[in-house]
Short mmCIF file of C-alpha atoms in Angstrom, two decimals:
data_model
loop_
_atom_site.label_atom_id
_atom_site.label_comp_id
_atom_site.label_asym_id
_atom_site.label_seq_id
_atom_site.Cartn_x
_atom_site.Cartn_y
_atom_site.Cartn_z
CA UNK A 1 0.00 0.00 0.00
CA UNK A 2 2.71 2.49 1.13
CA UNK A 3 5.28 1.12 -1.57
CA UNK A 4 2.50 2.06 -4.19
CA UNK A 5 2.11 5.39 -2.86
CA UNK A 6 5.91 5.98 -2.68
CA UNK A 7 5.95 5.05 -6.44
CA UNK A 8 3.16 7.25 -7.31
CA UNK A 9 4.98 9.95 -5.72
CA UNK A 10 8.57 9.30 -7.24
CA UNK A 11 6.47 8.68 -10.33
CA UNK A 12 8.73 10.02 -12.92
CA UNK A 13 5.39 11.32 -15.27
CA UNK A 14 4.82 14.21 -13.18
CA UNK A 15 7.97 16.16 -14.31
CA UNK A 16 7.83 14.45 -17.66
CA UNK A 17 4.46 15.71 -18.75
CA UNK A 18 5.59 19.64 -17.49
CA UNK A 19 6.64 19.90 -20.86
CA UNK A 20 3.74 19.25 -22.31
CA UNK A 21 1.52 21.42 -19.67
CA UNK A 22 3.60 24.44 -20.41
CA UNK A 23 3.18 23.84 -24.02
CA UNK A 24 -0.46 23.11 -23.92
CA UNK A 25 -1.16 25.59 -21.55
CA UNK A 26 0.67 28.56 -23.56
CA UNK A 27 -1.88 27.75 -26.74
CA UNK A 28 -4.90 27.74 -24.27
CA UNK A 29 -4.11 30.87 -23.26
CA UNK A 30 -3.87 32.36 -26.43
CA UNK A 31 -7.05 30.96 -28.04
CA UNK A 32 -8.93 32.26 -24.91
CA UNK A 33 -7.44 35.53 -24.94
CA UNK A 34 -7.69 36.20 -28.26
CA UNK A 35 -11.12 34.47 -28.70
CA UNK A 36 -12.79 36.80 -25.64
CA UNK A 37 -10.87 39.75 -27.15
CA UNK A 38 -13.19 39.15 -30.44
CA UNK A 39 -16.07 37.40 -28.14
CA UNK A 40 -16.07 40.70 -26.09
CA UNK A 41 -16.51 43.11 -29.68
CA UNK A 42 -19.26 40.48 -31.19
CA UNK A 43 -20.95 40.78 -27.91
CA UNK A 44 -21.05 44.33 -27.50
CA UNK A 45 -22.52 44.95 -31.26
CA UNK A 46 -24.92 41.99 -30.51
CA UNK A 47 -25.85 43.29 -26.87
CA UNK A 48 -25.97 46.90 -28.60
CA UNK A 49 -28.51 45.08 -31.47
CA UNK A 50 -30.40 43.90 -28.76
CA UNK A 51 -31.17 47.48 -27.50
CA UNK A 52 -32.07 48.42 -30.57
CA UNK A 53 -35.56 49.51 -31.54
CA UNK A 54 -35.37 48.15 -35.76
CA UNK A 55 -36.72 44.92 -35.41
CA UNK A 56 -34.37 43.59 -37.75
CA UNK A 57 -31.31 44.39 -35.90
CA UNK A 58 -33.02 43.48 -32.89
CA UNK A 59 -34.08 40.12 -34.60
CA UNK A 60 -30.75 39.14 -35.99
CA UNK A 61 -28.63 39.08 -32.71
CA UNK A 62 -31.80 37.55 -31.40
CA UNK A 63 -31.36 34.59 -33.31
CA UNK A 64 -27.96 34.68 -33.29
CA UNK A 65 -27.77 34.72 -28.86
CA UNK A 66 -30.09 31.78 -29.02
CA UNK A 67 -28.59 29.21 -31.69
CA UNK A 68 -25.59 29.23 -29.31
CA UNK A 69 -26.89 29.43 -26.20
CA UNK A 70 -28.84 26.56 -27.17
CA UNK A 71 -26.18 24.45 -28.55
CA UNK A 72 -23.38 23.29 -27.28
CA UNK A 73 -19.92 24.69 -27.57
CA UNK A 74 -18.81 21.02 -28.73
CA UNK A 75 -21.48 20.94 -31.68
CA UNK A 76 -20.24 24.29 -32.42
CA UNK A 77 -16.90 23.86 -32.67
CA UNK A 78 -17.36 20.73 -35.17
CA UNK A 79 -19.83 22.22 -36.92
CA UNK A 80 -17.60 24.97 -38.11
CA UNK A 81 -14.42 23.01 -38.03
CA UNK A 82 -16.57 19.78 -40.30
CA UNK A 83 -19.30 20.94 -41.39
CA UNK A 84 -18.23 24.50 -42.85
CA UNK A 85 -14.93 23.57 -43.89
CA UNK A 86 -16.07 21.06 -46.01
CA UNK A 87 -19.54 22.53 -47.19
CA UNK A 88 -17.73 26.05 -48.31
CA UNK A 89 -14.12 24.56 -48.67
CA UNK A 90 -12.45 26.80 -46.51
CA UNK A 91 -10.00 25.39 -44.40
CA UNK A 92 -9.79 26.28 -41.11
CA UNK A 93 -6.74 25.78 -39.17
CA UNK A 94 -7.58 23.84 -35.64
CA UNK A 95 -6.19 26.92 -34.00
CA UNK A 96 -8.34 29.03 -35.88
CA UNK A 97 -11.53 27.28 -35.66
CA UNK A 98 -11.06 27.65 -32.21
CA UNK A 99 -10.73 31.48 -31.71
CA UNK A 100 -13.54 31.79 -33.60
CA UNK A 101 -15.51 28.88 -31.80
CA UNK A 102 -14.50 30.58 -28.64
CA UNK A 103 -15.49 34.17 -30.05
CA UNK A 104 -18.31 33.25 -31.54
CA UNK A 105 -19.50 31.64 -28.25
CA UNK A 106 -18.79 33.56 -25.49
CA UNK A 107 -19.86 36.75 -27.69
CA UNK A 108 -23.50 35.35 -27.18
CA UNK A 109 -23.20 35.34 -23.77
CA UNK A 110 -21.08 38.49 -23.82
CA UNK A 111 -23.73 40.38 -25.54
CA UNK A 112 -26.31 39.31 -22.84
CA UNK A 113 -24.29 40.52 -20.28
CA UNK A 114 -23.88 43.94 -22.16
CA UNK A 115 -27.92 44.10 -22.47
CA UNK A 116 -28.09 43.56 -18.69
CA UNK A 117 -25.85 45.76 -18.04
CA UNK A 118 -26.59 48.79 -19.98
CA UNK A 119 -30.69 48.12 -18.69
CA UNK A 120 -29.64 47.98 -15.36
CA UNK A 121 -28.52 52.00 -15.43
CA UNK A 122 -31.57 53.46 -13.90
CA UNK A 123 -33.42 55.73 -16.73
CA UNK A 124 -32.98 58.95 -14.81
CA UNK A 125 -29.24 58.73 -15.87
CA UNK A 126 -30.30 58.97 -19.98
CA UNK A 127 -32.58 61.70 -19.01
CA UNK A 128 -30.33 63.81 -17.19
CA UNK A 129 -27.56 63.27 -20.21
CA UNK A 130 -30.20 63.96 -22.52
CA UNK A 131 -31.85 66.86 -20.74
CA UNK A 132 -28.46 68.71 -20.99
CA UNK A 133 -28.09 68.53 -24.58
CA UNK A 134 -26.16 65.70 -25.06
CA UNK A 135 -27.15 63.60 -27.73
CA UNK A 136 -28.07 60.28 -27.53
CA UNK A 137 -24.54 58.48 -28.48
CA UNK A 138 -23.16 60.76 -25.91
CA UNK A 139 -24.98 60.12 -23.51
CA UNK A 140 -24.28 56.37 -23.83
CA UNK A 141 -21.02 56.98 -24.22
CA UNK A 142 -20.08 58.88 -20.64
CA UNK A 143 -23.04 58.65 -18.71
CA UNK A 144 -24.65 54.97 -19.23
CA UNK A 145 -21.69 52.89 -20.73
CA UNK A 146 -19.03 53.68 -17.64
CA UNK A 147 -21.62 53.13 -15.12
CA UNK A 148 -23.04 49.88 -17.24
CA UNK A 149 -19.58 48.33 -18.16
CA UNK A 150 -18.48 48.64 -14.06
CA UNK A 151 -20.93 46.27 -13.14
CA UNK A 152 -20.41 44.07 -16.55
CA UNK A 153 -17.17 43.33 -15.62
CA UNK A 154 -18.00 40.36 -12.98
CA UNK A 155 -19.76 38.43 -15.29
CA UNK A 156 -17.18 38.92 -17.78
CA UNK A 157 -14.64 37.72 -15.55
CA UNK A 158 -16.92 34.63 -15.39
CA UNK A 159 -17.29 34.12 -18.92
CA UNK A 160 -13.54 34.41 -18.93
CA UNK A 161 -13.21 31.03 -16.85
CA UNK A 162 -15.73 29.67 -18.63
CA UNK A 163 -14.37 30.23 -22.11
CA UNK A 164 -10.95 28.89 -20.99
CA UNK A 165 -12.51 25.61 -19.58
CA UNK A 166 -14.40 25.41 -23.00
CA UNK A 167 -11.33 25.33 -24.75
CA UNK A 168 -10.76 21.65 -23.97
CA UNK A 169 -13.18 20.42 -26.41
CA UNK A 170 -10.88 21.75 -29.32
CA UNK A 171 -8.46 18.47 -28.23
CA UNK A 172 -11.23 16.85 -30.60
CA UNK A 173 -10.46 18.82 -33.28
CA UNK A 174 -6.83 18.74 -32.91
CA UNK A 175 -6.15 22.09 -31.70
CA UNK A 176 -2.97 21.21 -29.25
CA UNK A 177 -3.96 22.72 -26.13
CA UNK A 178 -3.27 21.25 -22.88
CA UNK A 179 -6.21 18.71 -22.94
CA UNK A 180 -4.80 17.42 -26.50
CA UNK A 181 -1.27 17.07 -25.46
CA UNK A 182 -1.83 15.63 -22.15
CA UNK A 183 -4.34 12.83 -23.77
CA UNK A 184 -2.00 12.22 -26.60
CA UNK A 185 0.86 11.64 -23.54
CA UNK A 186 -1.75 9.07 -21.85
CA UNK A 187 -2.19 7.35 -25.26
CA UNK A 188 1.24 7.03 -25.61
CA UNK A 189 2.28 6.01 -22.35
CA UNK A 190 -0.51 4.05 -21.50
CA UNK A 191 -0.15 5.84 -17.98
CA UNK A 192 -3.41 8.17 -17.06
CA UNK A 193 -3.42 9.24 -13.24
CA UNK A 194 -0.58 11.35 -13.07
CA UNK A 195 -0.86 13.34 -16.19
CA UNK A 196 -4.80 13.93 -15.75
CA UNK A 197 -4.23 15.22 -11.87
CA UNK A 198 -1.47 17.12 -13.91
CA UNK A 199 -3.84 18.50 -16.66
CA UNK A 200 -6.63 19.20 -13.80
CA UNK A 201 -3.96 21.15 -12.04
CA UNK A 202 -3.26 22.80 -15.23
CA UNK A 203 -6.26 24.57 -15.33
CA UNK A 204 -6.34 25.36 -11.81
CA UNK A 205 -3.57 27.34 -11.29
CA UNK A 206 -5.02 30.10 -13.78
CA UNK A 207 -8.84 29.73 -12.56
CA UNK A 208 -8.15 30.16 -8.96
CA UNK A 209 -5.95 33.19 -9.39
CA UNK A 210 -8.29 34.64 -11.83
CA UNK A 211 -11.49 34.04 -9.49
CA UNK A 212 -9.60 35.49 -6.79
CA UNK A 213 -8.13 38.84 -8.20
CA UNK A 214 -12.33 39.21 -10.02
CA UNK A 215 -13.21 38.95 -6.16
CA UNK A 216 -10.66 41.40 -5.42
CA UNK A 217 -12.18 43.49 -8.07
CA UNK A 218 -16.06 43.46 -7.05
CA UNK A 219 -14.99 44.35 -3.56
CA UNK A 220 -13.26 47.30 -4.49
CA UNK A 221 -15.81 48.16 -7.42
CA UNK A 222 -18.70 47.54 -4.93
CA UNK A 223 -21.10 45.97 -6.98
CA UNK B 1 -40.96 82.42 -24.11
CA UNK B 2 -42.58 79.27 -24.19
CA UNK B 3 -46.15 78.37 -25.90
CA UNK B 4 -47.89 75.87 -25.11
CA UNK B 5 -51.35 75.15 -27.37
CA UNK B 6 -53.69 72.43 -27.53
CA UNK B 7 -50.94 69.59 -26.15
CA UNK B 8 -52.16 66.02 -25.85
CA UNK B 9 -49.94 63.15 -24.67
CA UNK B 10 -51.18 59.50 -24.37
CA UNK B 11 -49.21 56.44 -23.21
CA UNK B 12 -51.10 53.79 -25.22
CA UNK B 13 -54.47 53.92 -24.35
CA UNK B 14 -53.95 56.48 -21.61
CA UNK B 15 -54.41 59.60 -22.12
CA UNK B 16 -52.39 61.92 -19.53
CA UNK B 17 -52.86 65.15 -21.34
CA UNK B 18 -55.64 65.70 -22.69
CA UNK B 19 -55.52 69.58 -24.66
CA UNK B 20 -53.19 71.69 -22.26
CA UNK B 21 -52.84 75.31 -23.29
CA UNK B 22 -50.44 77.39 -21.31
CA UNK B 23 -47.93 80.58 -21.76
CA UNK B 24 -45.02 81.47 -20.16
CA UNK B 25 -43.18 84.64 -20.54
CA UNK B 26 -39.52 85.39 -20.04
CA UNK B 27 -38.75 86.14 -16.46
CA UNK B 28 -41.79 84.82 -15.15
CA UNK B 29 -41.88 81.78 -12.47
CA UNK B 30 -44.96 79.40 -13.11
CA UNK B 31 -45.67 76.48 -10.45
CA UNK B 32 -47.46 73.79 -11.62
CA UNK B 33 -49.72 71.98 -8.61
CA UNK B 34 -52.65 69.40 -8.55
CA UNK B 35 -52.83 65.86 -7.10
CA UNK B 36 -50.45 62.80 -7.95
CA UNK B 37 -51.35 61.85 -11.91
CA UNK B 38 -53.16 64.65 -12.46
CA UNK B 39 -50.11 65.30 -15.56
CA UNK B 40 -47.87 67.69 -14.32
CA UNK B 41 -44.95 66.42 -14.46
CA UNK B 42 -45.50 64.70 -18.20
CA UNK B 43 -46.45 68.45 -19.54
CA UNK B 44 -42.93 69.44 -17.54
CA UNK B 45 -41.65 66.61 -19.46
CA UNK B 46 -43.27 67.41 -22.96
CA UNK B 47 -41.46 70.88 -22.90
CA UNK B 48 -38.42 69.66 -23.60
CA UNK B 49 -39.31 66.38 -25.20
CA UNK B 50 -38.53 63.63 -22.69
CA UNK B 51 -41.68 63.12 -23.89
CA UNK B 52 -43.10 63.09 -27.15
CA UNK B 53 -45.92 64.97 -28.12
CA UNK B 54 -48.82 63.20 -29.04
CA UNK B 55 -50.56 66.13 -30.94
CA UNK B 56 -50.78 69.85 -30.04
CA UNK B 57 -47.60 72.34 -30.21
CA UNK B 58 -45.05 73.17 -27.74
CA UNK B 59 -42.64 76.69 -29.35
CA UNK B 60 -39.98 77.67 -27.41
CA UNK B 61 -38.19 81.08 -28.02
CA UNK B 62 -39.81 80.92 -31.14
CA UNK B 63 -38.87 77.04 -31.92
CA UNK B 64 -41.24 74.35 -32.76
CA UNK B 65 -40.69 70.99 -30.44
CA UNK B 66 -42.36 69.44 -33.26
CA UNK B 67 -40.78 71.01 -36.42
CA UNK B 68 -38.95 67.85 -37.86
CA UNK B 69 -35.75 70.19 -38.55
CA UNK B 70 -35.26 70.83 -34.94
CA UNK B 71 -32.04 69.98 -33.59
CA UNK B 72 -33.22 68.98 -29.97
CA UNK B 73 -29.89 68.35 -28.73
CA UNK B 74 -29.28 72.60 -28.90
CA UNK B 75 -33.09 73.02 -27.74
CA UNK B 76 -32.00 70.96 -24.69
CA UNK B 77 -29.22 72.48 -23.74
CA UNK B 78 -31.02 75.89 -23.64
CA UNK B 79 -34.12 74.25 -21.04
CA UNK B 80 -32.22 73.05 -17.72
CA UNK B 81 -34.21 69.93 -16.33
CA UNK B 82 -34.09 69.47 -12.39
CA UNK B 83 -35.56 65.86 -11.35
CA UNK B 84 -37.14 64.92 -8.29
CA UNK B 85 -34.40 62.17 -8.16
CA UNK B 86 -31.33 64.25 -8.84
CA UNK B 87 -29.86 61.86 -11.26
CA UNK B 88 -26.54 63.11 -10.73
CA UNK B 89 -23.80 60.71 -12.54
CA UNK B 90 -22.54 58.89 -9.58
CA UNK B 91 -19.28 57.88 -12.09
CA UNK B 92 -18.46 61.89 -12.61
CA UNK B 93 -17.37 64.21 -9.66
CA UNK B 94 -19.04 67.18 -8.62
CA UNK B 95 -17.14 69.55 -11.30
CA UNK B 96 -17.58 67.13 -13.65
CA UNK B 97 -21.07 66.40 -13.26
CA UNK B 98 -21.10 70.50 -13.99
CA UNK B 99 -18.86 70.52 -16.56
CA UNK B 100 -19.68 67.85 -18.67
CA UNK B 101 -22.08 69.61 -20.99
CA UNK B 102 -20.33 72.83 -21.25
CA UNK B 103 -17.11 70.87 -22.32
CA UNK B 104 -19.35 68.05 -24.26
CA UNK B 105 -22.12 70.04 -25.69
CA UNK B 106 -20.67 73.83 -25.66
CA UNK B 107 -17.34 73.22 -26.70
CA UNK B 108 -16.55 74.85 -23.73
CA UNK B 109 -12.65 74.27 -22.29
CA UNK B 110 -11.58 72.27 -19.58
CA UNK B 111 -10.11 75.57 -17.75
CA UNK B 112 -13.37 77.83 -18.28
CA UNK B 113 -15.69 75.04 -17.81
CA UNK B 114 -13.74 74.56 -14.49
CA UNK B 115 -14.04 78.17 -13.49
CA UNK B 116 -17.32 78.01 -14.36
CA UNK B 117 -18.09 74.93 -12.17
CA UNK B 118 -16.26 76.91 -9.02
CA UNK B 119 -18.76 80.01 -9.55
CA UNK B 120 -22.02 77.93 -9.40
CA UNK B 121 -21.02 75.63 -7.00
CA UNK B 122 -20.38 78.88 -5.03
CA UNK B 123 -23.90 80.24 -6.14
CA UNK B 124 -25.64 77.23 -4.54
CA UNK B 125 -23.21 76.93 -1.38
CA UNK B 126 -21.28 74.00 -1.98
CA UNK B 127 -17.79 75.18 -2.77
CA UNK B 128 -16.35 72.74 -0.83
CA UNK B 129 -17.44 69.94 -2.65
CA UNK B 130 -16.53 70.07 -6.00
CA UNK B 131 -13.87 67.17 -6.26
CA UNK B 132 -16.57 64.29 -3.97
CA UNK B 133 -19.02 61.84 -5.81
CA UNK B 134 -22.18 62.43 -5.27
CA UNK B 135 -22.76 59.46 -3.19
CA UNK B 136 -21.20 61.20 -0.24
CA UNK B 137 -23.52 64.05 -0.23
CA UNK B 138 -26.63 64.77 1.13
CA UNK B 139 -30.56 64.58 -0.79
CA UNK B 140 -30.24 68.27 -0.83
CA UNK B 141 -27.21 68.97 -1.24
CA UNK B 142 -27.21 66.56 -4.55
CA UNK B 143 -30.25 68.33 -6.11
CA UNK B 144 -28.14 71.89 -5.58
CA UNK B 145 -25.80 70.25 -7.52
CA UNK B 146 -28.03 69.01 -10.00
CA UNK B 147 -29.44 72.73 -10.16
CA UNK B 148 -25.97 74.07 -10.78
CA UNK B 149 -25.31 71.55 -13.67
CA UNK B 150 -28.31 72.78 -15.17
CA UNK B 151 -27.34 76.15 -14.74
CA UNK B 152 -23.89 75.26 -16.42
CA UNK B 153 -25.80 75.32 -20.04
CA UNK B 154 -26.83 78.70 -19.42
CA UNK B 155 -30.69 77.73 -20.23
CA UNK B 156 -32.85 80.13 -20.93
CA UNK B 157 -35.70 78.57 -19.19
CA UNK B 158 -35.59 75.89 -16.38
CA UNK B 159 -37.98 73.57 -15.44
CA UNK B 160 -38.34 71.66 -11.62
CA UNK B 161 -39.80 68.53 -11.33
CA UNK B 162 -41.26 68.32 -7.92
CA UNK B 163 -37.50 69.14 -6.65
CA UNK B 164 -37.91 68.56 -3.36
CA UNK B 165 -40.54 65.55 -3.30
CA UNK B 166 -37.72 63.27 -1.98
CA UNK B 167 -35.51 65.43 0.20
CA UNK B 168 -35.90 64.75 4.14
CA UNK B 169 -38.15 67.66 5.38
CA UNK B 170 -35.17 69.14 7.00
CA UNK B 171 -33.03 69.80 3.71
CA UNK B 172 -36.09 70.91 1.75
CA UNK B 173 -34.99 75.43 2.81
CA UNK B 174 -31.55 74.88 1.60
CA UNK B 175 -33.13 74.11 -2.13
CA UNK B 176 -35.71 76.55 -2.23
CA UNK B 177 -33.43 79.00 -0.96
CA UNK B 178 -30.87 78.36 -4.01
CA UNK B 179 -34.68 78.80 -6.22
CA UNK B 180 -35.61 81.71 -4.84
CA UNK B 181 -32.27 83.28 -5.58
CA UNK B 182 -32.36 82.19 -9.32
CA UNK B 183 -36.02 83.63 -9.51
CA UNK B 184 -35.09 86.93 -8.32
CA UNK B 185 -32.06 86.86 -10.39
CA UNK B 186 -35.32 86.61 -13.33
CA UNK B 187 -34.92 83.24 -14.45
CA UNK B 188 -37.89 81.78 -16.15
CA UNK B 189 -38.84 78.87 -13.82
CA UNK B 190 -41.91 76.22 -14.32
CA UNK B 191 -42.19 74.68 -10.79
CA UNK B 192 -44.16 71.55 -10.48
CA UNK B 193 -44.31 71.24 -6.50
CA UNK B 194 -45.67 70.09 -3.57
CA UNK B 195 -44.30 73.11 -1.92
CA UNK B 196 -47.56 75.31 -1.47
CA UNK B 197 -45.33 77.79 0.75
CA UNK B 198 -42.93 78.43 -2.31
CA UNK B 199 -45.43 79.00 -5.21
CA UNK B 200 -47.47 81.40 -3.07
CA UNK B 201 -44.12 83.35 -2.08
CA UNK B 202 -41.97 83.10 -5.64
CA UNK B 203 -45.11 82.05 -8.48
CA UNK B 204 -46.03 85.11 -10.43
CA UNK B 205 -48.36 82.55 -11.56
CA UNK B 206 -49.94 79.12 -10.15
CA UNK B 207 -51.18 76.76 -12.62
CA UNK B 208 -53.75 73.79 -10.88
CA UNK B 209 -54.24 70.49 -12.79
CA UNK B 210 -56.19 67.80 -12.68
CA UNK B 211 -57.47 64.88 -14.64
CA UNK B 212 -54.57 65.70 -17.59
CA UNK B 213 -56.31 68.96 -17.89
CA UNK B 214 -55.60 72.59 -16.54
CA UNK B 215 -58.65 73.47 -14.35
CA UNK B 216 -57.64 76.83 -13.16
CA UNK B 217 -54.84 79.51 -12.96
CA UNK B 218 -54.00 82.70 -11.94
CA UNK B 219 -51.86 84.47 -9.48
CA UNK B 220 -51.49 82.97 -6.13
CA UNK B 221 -53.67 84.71 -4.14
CA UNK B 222 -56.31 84.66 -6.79
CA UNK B 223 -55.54 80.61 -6.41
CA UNK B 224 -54.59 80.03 -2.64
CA UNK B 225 -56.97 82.56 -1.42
CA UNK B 226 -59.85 82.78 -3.97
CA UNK B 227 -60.07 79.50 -5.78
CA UNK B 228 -62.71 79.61 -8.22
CA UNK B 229 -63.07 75.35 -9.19
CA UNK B 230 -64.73 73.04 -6.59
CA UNK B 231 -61.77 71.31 -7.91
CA UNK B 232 -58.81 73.42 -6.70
CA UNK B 233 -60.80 74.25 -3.55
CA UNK B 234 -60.84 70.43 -2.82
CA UNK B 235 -57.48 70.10 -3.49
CA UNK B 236 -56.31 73.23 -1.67
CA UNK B 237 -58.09 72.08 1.42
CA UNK B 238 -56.62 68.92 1.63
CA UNK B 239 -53.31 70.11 1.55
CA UNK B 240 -52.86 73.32 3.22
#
């Protein structure tokens, strides 16, 4: 029982797969940074559409908010990676198709959170903006969207974690992040609890951090 | 200075003004009483268009709200809005809640505008204050800063709505006082209030409504003491 354990712990796969984590991890990073960077503009023109008063505008992002919230980022990503690649013949690299599977994700839910956000500024605020002259743009621009993106950024934070936890799924399509490499290292070593606690770990050293600095934040934000 | 004929406003099927016809000339102070939803505060709101017209005509200074060609962003800036609720922008300081639409809207720089902001906040007593958020100030000292960012625009006319409905009893002198200044300085002032005291002592001219309609005006003691309406007599004796 003990002997096991002492082999587990002088296991030699925890170092060896560090290689692979930092690799992995690197490419995470930048698919989730890059693909909320884009997520974050979709979602504000969507969440702006969804102010809107034209009915088409308003439809559009509509329809747009619920095909992906009602699908799942999985389906997503091999719809556009399969399905569009070889329906249109372009060819997506994995990498690719995943920045714009993240983008195009999260900016659904980013562009609810900018509707919330922007509707939760009590009306008074427009009026008084308005009531001095200032037209409407400008009014959204220093009176509604400072006060509205303060309390947006929360449950961007979350979206954040959440978009970097849905970047796993891309090791289906090939995109080498840190779930791909660390399952092609179990394939090929035929060993699975060390580089799984390894991979698990992975992803907790950036969530953790993250969830405590957006704490940090919202205390010092008060919202 | 502002003309007022045959104004109508419904929301839906509800109709909250139903044919007002008013005038006010330059100078003059107007307060607008009657009960809760009897319209006041949506004609206050019509007369600069945070409210659209449903039919009828609102000029101002000789400009249609309703001409299609009007740019209501200039007619805006010229008819300073005090709410009941302050809305001061809790993001902005006190100067820059001030100086926002003289910089934004006026062109106005960031030196003059702040010179500007030091004399009014001066004008309504709060001198110290100009570089706290509004959240550390009091009901009425937020709605004498709200008064002093509508004063910022230089307006030629400036309407109150109910200014000092939510302000503890206590706080309500220190905002009439700064109102009573500005109407002896000959502002043009439309007053919708609860304030009986005030419109009898500043109104050149009390307006009563009721029902979306007005029922009776004239000068305050022809209202306070000689009401003419069963209406206004009602009201009157209720709350005086």
């Amino acid at each position: 029982m003990f002997d096991g354990l002492i082999d587990l712990i002088n296991s030699p796969h925890w170092g060896n797969t560090l290689p692979f984590i930092r690799r992995g991890l690197a490419l995470t990073l930048y698919i989730t940074f890059v693909g909320v960077f884009f997520g974050f503009i979709i979602g504000a023109l969507a969440g702006f559409a969804r102010l809107s008063k034209n009915k088409i505008i308003y439809g559009v992002a509509t329809v747009y908010i619920e095909l992906i919230r009602g699908t799942p980022i999985l389906v997503q990503a091999l719809f556009l990676y399969f399905a569009i690649s070889q329906s249109f013949g372009i060819n997506f690299q994995a990498v690719t198709a995943g920045i714009i599977a993240i983008a195009v994700n999260a900016g659904a839910y980013i562009a609810e959170i900018v509707r919330g956000g922007v509707e939760s500024i009590d009306k008074g605020q427009k009026e008084a903006g308005r009531s001095i002259g200032l037209s409407s743009s400008q009014t959204m621009r220093y009176i509604i969207w400072p006060q509205a993106f303060k309390r947006m950024i929360p449950p961007l934070g979350n979206q954040f974690i959440i978009s970097l936890k849905d970047t796993s799924i891309f090791a289906i399509i090939s995109v080498g992040e840190v779930t791909f490499l660390l399952r092609q290292y179990v394939s090929s070593t035929a060993v699975t609890f060390e580089p799984y606690v390894m991979l698990s770990l992975a992803y907790l050293v950036i969530t953790i951090p993250a969830m405590l600095i957006l704490r940090a934040i919202e205390r010092r934000l008060d919202v | 200075m502002i003309k007022v004929t045959d104004l109508h406003k419904s929301f839906g099927d509800l109709e909250v003004l139903k044919g007002i016809n008013a005038e006010v000339q330059e100078k003059e102070v107007v307060c607008v009483i009657g009960p809760s939803g009897s319209g006041k505060s949506t004609f206050l709101r019509c007369i600069n268009r945070l409210e659209d017209i449903t039919s009828g005509e609102v000029v101002i200074d000789g400009e249609s709200l309703t001409d299609p060609k009007l740019n209501i962003n200039k007619l805006r800036s010229q008819v300073g809005m005090v709410f009941q609720h302050f809305n001061l922008f809790p993001h902005k300081t006190v100067r820059e809640n001030i100086t926002l639409g003289p910089i934004k809207v006026k062109d106005m720089n960031q030196e003059e505008a702040n010179k500007l902001a030091t004399q009014l906040l001066e004008k309504v007593g709060l001198s110290d204050k100009a570089d706290v958020y509004p959240a550390s100030l009091s009901g009425g000292q937020k709605q004498r800063v709200a008064i002093a960012r509508a004063l910022a625009m230089s307006p030629k006319v400036m309407l109150f709505d109910e200014p000092t409905s939510a302000l503890d009893p206590e706080l309500v002198g220190d905002v009439l006082e700064v109102m009573k200044d500005l109407a002896k300085e000959g502002m043009t002032m439309i007053v919708v209030t609860h304030e009986m005291g005030f419109a009898r002592e500043m109104g050149d001219r009390v307006i009563f409504m009721d029902e979306g309609k007005i029922m009776e005006e004239g000068t305050p003691s022809e209202i306070f003491d000689n009401p003419q309406n069963p209406r206004t007599q009602t009201f009157l004796s209720k709350v005086l």
